[in-house]
Coordinates of C-alpha atoms in Angstrom, one line a residue:
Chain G
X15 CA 186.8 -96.2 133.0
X16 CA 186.8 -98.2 136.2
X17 CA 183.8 -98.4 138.5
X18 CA 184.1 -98.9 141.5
X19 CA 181.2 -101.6 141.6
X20 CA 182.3 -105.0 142.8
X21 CA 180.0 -107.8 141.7
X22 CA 178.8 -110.4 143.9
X23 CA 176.7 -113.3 144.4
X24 CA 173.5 -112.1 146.6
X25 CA 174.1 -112.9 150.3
X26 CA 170.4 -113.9 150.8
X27 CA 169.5 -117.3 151.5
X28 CA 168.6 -118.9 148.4
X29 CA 168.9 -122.5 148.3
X30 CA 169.3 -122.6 144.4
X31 CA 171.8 -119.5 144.2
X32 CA 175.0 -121.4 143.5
X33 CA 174.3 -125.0 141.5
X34 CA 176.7 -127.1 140.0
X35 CA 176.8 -125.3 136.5
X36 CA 174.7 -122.4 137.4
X37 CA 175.2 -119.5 140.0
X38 CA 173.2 -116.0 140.6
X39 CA 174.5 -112.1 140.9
X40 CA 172.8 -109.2 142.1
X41 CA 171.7 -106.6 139.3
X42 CA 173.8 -103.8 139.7
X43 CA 171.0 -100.5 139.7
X44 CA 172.4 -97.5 138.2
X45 CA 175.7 -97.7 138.4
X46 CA 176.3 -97.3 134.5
X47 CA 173.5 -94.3 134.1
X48 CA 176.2 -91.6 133.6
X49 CA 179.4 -93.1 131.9
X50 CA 176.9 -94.8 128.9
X51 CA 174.3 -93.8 126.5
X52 CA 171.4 -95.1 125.2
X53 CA 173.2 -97.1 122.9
X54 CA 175.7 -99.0 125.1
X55 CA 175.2 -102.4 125.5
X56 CA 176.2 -104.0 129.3
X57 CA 178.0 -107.3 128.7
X58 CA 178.9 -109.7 131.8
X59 CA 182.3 -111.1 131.1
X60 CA 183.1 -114.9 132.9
X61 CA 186.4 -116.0 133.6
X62 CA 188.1 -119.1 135.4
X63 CA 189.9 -117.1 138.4
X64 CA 193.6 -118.1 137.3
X65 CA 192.8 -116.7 133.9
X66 CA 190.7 -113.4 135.2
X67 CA 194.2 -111.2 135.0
X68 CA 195.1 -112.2 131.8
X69 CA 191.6 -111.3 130.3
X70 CA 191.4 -107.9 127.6
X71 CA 188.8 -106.3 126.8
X72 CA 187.6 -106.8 122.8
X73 CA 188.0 -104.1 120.9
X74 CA 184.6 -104.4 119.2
X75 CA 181.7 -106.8 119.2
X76 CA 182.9 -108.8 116.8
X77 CA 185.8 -110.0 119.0
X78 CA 183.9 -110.7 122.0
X79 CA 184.7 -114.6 122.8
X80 CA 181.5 -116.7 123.0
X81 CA 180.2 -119.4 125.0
X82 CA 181.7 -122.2 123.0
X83 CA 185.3 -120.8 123.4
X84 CA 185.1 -121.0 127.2
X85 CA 187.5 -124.4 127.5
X86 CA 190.2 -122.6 124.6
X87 CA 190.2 -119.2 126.1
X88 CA 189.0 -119.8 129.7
X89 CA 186.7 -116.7 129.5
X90 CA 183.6 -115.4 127.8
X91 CA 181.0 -112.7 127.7
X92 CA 177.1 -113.3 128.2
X93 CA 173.9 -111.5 129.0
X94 CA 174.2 -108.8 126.3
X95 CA 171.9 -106.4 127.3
X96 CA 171.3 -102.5 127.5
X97 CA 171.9 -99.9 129.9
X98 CA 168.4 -99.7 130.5
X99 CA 167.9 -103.2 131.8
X100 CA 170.4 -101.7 134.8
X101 CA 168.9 -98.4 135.4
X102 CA 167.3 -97.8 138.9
X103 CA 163.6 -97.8 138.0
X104 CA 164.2 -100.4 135.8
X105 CA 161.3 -103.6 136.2
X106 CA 164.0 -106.2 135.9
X107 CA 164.6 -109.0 138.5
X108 CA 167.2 -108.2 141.2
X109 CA 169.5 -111.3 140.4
X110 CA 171.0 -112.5 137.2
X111 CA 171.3 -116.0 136.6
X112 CA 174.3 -117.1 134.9
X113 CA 174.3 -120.7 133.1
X114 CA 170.6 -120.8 133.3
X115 CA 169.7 -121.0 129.2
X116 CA 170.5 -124.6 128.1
X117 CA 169.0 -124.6 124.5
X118 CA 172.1 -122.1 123.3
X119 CA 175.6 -122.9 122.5
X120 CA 174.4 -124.8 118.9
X121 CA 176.8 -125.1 116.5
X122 CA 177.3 -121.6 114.3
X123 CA 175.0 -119.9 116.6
X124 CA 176.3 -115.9 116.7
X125 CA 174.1 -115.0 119.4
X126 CA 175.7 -114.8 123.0
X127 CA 175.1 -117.8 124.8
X128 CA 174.1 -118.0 128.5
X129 CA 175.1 -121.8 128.6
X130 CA 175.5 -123.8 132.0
X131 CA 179.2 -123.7 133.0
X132 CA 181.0 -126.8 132.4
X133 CA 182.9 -127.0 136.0
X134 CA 182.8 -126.0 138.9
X135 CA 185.3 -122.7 138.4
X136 CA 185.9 -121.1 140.9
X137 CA 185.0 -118.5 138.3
X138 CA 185.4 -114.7 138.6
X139 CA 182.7 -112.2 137.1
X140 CA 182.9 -108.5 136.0
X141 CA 181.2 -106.1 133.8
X142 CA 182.0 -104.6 131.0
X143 CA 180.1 -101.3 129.0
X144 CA 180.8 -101.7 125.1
X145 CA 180.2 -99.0 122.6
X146 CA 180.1 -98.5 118.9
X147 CA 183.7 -98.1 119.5
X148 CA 184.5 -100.6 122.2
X149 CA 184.7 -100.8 125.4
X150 CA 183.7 -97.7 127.5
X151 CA 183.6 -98.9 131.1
X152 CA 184.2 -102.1 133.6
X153 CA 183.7 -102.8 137.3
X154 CA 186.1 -104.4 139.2
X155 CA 186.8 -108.2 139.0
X156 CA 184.7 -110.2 141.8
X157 CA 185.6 -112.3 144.4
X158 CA 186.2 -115.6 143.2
X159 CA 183.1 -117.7 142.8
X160 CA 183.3 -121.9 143.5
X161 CA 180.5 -124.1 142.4
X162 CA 178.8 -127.3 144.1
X163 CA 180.7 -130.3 143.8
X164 CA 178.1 -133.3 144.3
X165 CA 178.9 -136.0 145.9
X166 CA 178.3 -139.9 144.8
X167 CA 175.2 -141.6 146.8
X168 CA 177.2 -144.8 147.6
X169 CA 179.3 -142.6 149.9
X170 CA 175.4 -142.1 152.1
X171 CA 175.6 -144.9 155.3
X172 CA 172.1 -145.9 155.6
X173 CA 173.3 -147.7 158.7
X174 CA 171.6 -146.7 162.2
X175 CA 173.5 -145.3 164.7
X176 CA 172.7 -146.9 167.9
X177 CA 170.0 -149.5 168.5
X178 CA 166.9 -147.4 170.2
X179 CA 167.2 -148.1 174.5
X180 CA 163.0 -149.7 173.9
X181 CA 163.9 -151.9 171.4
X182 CA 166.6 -153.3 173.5
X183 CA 164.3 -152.8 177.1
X184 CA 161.2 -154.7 174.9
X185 CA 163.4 -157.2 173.7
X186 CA 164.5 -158.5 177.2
X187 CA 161.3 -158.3 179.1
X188 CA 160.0 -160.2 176.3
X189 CA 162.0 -162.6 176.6
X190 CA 162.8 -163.2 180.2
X191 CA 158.4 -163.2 180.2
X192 CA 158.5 -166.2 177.8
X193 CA 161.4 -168.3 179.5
X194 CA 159.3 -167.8 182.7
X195 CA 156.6 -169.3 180.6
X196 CA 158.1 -172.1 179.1
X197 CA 160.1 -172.6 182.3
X198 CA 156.7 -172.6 184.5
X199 CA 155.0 -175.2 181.9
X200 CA 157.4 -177.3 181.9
X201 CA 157.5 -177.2 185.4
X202 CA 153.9 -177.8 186.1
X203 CA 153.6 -181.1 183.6
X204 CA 156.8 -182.5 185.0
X205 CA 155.4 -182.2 188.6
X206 CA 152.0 -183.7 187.8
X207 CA 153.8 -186.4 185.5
X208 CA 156.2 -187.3 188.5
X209 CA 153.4 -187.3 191.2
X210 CA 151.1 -189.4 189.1
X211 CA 154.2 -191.7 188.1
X212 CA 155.2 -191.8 192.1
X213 CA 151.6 -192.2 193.4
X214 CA 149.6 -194.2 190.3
X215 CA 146.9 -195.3 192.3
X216 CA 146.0 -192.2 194.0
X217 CA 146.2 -189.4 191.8
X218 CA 147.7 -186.3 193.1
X219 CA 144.7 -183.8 192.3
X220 CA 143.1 -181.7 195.0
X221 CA 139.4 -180.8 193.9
X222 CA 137.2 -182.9 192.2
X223 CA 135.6 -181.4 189.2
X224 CA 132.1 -180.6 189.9
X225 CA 131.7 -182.0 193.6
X226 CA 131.4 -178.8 194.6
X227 CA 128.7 -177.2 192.8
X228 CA 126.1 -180.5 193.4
X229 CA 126.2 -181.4 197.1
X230 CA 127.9 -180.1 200.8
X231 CA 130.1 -182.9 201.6
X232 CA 133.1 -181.8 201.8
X233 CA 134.8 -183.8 198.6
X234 CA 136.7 -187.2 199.6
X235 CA 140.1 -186.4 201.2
X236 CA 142.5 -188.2 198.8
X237 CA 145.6 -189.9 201.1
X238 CA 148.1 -187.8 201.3
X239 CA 150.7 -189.6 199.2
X240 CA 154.4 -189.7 200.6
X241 CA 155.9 -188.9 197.4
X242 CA 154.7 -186.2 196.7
X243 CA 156.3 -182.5 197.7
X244 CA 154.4 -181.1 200.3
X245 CA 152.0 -178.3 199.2
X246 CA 151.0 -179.5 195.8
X247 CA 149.2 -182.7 196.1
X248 CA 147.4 -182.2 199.4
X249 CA 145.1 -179.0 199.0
X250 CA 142.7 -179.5 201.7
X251 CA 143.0 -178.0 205.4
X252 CA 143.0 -181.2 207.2
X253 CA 146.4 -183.0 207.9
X254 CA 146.7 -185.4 205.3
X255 CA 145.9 -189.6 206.5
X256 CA 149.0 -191.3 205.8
X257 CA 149.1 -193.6 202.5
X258 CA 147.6 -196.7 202.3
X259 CA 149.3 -200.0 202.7
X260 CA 150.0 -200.9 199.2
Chain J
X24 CA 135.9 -175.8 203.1
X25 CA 133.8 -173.0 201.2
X26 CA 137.4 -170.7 201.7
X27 CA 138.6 -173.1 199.1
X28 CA 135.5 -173.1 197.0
X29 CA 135.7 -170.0 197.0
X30 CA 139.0 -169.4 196.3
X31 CA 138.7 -171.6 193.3
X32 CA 135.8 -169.8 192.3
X33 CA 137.9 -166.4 192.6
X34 CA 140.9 -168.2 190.6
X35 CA 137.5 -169.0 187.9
X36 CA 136.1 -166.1 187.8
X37 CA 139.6 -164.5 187.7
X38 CA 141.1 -166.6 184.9
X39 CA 137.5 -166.3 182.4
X40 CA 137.7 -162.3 182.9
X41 CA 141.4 -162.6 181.8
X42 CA 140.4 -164.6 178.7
X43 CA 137.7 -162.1 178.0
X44 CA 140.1 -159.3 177.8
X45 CA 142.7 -161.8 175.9
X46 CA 139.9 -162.1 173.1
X47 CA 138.9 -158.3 173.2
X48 CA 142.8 -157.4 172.8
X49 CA 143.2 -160.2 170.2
X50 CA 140.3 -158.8 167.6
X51 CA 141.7 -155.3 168.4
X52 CA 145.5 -156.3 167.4
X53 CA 144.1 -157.7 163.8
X54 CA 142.0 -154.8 163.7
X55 CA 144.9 -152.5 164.0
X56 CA 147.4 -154.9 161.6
X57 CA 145.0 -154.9 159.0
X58 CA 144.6 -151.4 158.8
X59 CA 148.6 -150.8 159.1
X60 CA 148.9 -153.7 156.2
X61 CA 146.2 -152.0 154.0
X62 CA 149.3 -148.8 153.6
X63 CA 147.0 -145.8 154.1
X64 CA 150.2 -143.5 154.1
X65 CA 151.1 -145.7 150.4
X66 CA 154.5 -146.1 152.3
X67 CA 155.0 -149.5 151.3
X68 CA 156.7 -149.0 147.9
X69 CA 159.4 -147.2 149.2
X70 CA 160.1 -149.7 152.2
X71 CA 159.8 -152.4 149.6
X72 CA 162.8 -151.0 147.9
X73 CA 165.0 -150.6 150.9
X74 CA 164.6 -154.6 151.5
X75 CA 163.6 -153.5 154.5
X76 CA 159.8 -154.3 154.6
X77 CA 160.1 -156.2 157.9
X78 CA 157.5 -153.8 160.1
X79 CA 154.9 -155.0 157.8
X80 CA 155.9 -158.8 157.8
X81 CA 155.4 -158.2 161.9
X82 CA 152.0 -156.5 161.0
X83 CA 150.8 -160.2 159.1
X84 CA 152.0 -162.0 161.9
X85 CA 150.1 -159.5 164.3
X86 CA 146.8 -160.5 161.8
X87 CA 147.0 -163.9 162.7
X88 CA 148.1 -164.1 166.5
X89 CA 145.1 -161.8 167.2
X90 CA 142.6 -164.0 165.6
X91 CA 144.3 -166.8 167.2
X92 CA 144.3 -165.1 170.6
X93 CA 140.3 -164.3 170.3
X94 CA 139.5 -168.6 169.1
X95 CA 142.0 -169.2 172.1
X96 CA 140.5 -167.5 174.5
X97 CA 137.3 -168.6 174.0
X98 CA 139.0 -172.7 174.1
X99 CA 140.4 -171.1 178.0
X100 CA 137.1 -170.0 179.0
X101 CA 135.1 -172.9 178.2
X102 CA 137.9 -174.9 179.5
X103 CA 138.0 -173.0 182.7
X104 CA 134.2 -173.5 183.3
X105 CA 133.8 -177.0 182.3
X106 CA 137.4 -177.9 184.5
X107 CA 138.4 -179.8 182.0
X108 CA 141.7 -180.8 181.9
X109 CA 142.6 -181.9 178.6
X110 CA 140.7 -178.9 177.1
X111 CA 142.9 -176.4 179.8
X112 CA 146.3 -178.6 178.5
X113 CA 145.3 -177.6 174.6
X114 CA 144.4 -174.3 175.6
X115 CA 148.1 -173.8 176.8
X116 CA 150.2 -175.4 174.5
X117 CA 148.4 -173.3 171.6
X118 CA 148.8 -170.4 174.2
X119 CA 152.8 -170.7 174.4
X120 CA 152.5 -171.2 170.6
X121 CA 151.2 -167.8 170.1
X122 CA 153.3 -166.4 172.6
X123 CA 156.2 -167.1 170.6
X124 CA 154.6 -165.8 167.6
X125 CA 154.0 -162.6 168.9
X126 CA 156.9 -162.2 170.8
X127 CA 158.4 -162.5 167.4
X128 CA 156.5 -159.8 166.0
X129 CA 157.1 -157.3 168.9
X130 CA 160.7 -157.4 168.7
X131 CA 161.1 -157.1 164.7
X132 CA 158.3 -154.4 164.6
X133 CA 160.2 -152.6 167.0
X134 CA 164.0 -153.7 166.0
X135 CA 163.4 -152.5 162.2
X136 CA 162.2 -149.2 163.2
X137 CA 165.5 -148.3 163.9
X138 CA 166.2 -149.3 160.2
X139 CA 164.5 -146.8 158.9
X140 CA 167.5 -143.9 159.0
X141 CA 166.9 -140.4 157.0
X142 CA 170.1 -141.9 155.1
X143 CA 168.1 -144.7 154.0
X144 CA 166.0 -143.7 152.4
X145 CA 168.2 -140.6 150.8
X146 CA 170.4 -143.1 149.8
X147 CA 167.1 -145.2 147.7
X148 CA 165.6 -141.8 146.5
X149 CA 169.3 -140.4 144.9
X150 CA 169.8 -144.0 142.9
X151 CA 165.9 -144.9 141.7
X152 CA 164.0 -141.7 141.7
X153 CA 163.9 -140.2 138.1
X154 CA 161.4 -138.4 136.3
X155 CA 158.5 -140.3 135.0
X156 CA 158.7 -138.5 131.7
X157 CA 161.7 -139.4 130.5
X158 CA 161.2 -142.9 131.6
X159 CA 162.6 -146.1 129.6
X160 CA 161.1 -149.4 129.2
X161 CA 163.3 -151.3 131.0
X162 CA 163.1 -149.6 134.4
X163 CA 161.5 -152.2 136.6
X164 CA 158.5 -152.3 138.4
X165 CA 159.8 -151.3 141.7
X166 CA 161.6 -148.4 140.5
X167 CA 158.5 -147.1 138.9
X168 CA 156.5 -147.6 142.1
X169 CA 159.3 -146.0 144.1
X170 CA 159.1 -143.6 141.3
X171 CA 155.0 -142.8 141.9
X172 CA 155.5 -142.8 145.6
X173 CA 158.1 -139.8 145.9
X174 CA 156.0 -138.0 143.6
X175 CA 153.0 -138.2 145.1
X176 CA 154.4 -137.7 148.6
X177 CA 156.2 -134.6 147.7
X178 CA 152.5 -133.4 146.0
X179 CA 150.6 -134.0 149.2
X180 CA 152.7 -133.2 152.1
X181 CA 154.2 -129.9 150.2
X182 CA 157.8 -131.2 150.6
X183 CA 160.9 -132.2 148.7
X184 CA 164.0 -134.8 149.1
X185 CA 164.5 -136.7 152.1
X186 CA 166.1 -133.3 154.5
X187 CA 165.1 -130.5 151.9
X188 CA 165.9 -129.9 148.4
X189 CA 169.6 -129.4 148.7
X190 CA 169.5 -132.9 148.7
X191 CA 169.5 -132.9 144.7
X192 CA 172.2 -130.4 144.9
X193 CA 174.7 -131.9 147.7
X194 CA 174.8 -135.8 145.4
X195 CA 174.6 -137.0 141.9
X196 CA 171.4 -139.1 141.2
X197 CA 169.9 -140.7 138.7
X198 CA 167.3 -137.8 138.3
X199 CA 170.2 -135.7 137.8
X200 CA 171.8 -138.4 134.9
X201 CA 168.8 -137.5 132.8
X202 CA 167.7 -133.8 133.7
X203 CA 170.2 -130.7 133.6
X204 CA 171.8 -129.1 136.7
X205 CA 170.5 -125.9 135.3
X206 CA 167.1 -126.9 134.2
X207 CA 166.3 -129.0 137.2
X208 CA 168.1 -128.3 140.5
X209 CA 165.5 -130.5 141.7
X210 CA 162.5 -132.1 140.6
X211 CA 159.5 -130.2 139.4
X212 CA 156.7 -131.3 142.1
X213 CA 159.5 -129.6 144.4
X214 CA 158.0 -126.5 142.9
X215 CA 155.1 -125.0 144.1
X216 CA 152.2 -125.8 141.3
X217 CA 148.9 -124.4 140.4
X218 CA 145.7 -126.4 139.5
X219 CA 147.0 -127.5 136.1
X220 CA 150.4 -128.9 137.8
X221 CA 152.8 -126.2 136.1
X222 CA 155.0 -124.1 138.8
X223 CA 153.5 -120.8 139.5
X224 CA 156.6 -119.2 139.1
X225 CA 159.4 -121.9 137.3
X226 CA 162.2 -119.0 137.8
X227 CA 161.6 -118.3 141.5
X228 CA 161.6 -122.4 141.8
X229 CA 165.2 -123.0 140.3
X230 CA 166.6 -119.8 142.7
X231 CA 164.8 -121.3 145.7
X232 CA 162.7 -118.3 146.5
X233 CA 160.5 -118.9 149.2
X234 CA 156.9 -119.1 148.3
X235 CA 158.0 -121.0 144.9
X236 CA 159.1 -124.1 146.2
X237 CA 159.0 -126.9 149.7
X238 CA 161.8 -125.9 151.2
X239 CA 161.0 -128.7 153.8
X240 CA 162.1 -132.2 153.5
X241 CA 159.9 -135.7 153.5
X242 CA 161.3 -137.4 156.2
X243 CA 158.8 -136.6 158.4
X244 CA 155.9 -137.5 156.6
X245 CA 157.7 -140.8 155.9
X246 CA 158.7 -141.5 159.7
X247 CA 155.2 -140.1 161.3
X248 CA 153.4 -143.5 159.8
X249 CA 156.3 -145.4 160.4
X250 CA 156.8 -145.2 163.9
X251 CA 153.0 -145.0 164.6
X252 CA 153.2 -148.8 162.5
X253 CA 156.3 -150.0 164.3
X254 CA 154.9 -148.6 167.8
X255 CA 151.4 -149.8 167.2
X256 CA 152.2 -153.1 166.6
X257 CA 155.3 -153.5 169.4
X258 CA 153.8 -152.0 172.5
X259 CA 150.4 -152.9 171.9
X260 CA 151.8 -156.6 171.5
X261 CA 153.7 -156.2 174.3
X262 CA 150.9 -155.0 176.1
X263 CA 148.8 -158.4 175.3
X264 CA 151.9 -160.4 175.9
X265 CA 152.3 -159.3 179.3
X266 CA 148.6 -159.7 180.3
X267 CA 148.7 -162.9 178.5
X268 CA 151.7 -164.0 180.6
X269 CA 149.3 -163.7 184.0
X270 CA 146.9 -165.2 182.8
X271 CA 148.7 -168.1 181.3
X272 CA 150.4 -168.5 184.9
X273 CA 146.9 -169.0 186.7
X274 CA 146.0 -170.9 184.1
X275 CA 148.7 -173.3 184.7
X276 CA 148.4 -172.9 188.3
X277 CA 144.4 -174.3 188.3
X278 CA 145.0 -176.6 185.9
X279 CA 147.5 -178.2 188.2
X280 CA 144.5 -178.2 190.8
X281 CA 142.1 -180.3 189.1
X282 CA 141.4 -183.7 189.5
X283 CA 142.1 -186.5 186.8

């Protein structure tokens, strides 16, 4: 008999749903309760999409292809279990996780395997009610289901975009603030080196050190020298006397 | 007469309170670089790996120009009081010195931060991060630390990857060389653990059911100290250096004034 369920990977939002070997189906809730009897057993069978029209059922249990035959015969059956597990009130977990057992598929190992999938599919899912005398009922075939690919980390560019605007704003103020510097230093000892080269004797300096603090006179004009630019070597209010005959 | 006393004793008293907050700023910037050097976050591994440890070579540099600003400042006031010129003439060569050092720090604090992409370090967690129990002898010592520092900044912050777990999912790894797909879509401290450090619920974990895992990514708890490093040490410079720059201009200005 054909149900009319379809099967189907749960639209929630689950982050781990659909892995690179594993993916997740919602339980189907009492959809088998009257077609099957207490001792029916509900097998999910797996097949690669291209290979999902050729698939028949097995006759019996004995024919049902395993785990290990998946790459020979493109299909197999899994999660063996009983009606029961699928009945409405039943405590199970809503979703079935398919490819989540990977201590099965040994070697002589009869037992239905629930092994991770070996690529990425696209895969196509449906389920099947076996008897003591074979098969007894099916759902339809599902959608066809594609696993993650991963990608390799060398294809990541760990390069920045665009340099940040205050790197680049920081940068120049910085540096326009330290040619002004080193454009004013060099500017102040050049101009006291060439006034006290041009005018040896006098020395171009306008306050004396500490006249200021001891006594009231007014410190010593120095002669205004010629050579020097006007403004820098003369720093006192009255007009400068004019230099000394050498 | 006096208006130029007293405008030298303005320039004086001008040029000293500028040094004072020089010195002040100084022992604050080494305060600040030695507590970004001392890795409180334990960021450093991971940057270590990336090659790209240049915010905390800015942070030494930022140790030593503070100090150096606080033992200069003190030279500049004691030269500005006594008048002397070649104590002033010291004070300012040392003063451009330290400029330039700090200038330099500024910039490459703030010109690495932009280094530090989410790709970046996506990129070092995929190819070094694998778990520690399966670990071989030859992994080297930075892999390892890389290793312990993913681990326990997915433990603290309640996170997982770089953006979120999908991360493990969306590229190969080197976790995922040596753990299943289907045992491990991600690492187990991406899972939500109890006292003992076993998931609460390992099932709910694998599906991605919220309440079972960190559905949020580390990025943030890796850029938060980051920037506050790279910021901390740039505009607070830059701050100083500015300042500095004033003063250092009067500086030059009233040593020009003074008498041989």
């Amino acid at each position: 008999a054909l149900l009319p369920y379809v099967p189907r990977v749960p639209p929630a939002s689950l982050p781990g749903k659909l892995t690179a070997t594993t993916f997740t189906l919602e339980r189907p809730r009492g959809i088998f309760a009257r077609l099957a009897n207490a001792s029916d057993t509900v097998w999910l069978v797996v097949a690669l999409a291209n290979a999902s029209d050729s698939f028949r059922n097995p006759p019996s249990r004995d024919a049902v292809p395993p785990y290990e035959q998946l790459p020979t015969a493109h299909a197999y059956m899994t999660l063996e279990s009983a009606v029961a597990a699928y009945a409405c009130s039943a405590p199970s977990p809503a979703i079935l996780r398919v490819g989540g057992d990977t201590a099965c598929g040994a070697q002589g190992d009869r037992d239905p395997c629930n092994g991770p999938l070996p690529s990425p599919g696209p895969y196509r899912v449906k389920f099947l009610v076996m008897g003591c005398h074979g098969p007894k009922a099916e759902t339809k075939w599902s959608d066809p289901i594609l696993l993650r690919r991963a990608g390799s980390p060398s294809t990541i560019d760990p390069r920045p975009g665009r340099r940040g605007s205050d790197t680049v704003v920081m940068a120049a103020l910085l540096a326009s603030l330290g040619a002004a510097l080193v454009v004013a230093a060099i500017g102040t000892m050049g101009a006291q080196a060439w006034g006290s080269l041009c005018c040896r004797d006098s020395g171009s300096g306008a306050f004396p050190r500490s006249s200021y603090r001891t006594h009231h006179i007014p410190p010593a004009l120095p002669p205004g020298c010629r050579c020097s630019p006007p403004g820098l070597g003369c720093f006192v209010p009255q007009p400068p006397a004019p230099c000394p005959a050498k | 007469m006096a208006k130029s006393d007293d405008g030298i004793r303005i320039l004086q008293g001008l040029l000293v309170f500028g040094n004072v907050v020089i010195g002040m700023c100084g022992i604050a910037l080494t305060a600040e670089c030695i507590f970004f050097v001392s890795d409180p976050h334990g960021l450093y591994p991971l940057l270590e790996a990336t090659e790209n440890d240049d915010i905390y070579a800015a942070a030494w540099i930022g140790i030593f120009v503070g100090f150096a600003l606080f033992a200069l400042s003190i030279l500049g006031i004691i030269g500005v009081i006594k008048s002397n010129r070649t104590l002033l003439l010291v004070y300012i060569i040392l003063m451009l010195i330290t400029y330039a050092f700090e200038m330099a720090s500024c910039i490459t604090a703030a010109t690495h931060r932009d280094f530090l992409t989410p790709n970046l370090f996506l990129k070092q967690m995929l190819e070094r991060y694998q778990n520690s129990e399966t670990e071989n002898n030859n992994d080297n010592l930075m892999a390892e630390r890389v290793m312990e520092t993913w681990n326990k900044l997915m433990l603290q912050n309640q996170c997982c990857g770089v953006q979120g777990p999908s991360d493990w999912q969306e590229y190969t790894s080197a976790f995922r060389s040596t753990h299943s797909d289907a045992d491990f879509p991600w690492p187990r401290n991406c899972c939500v653990l109890d006292a003992r450090g076993s998931p609460v619920n390992l099932d709910g974990c694998k599906l991605g059911v919220q309440g079972y895992y960190n559905s949020n990514g580390c990025y943030d708890a890796i850029s938060g100290p980051m920037n506050t490093y790279a910021w901390g040490v740039a505009w607070f410079g830059f701050a100083i250096l500015c300042w500095t720059f004033c003063v250092l201009l009067g500086t030059m200005f009233y040593w020009s004034r003074i008498e041989y």
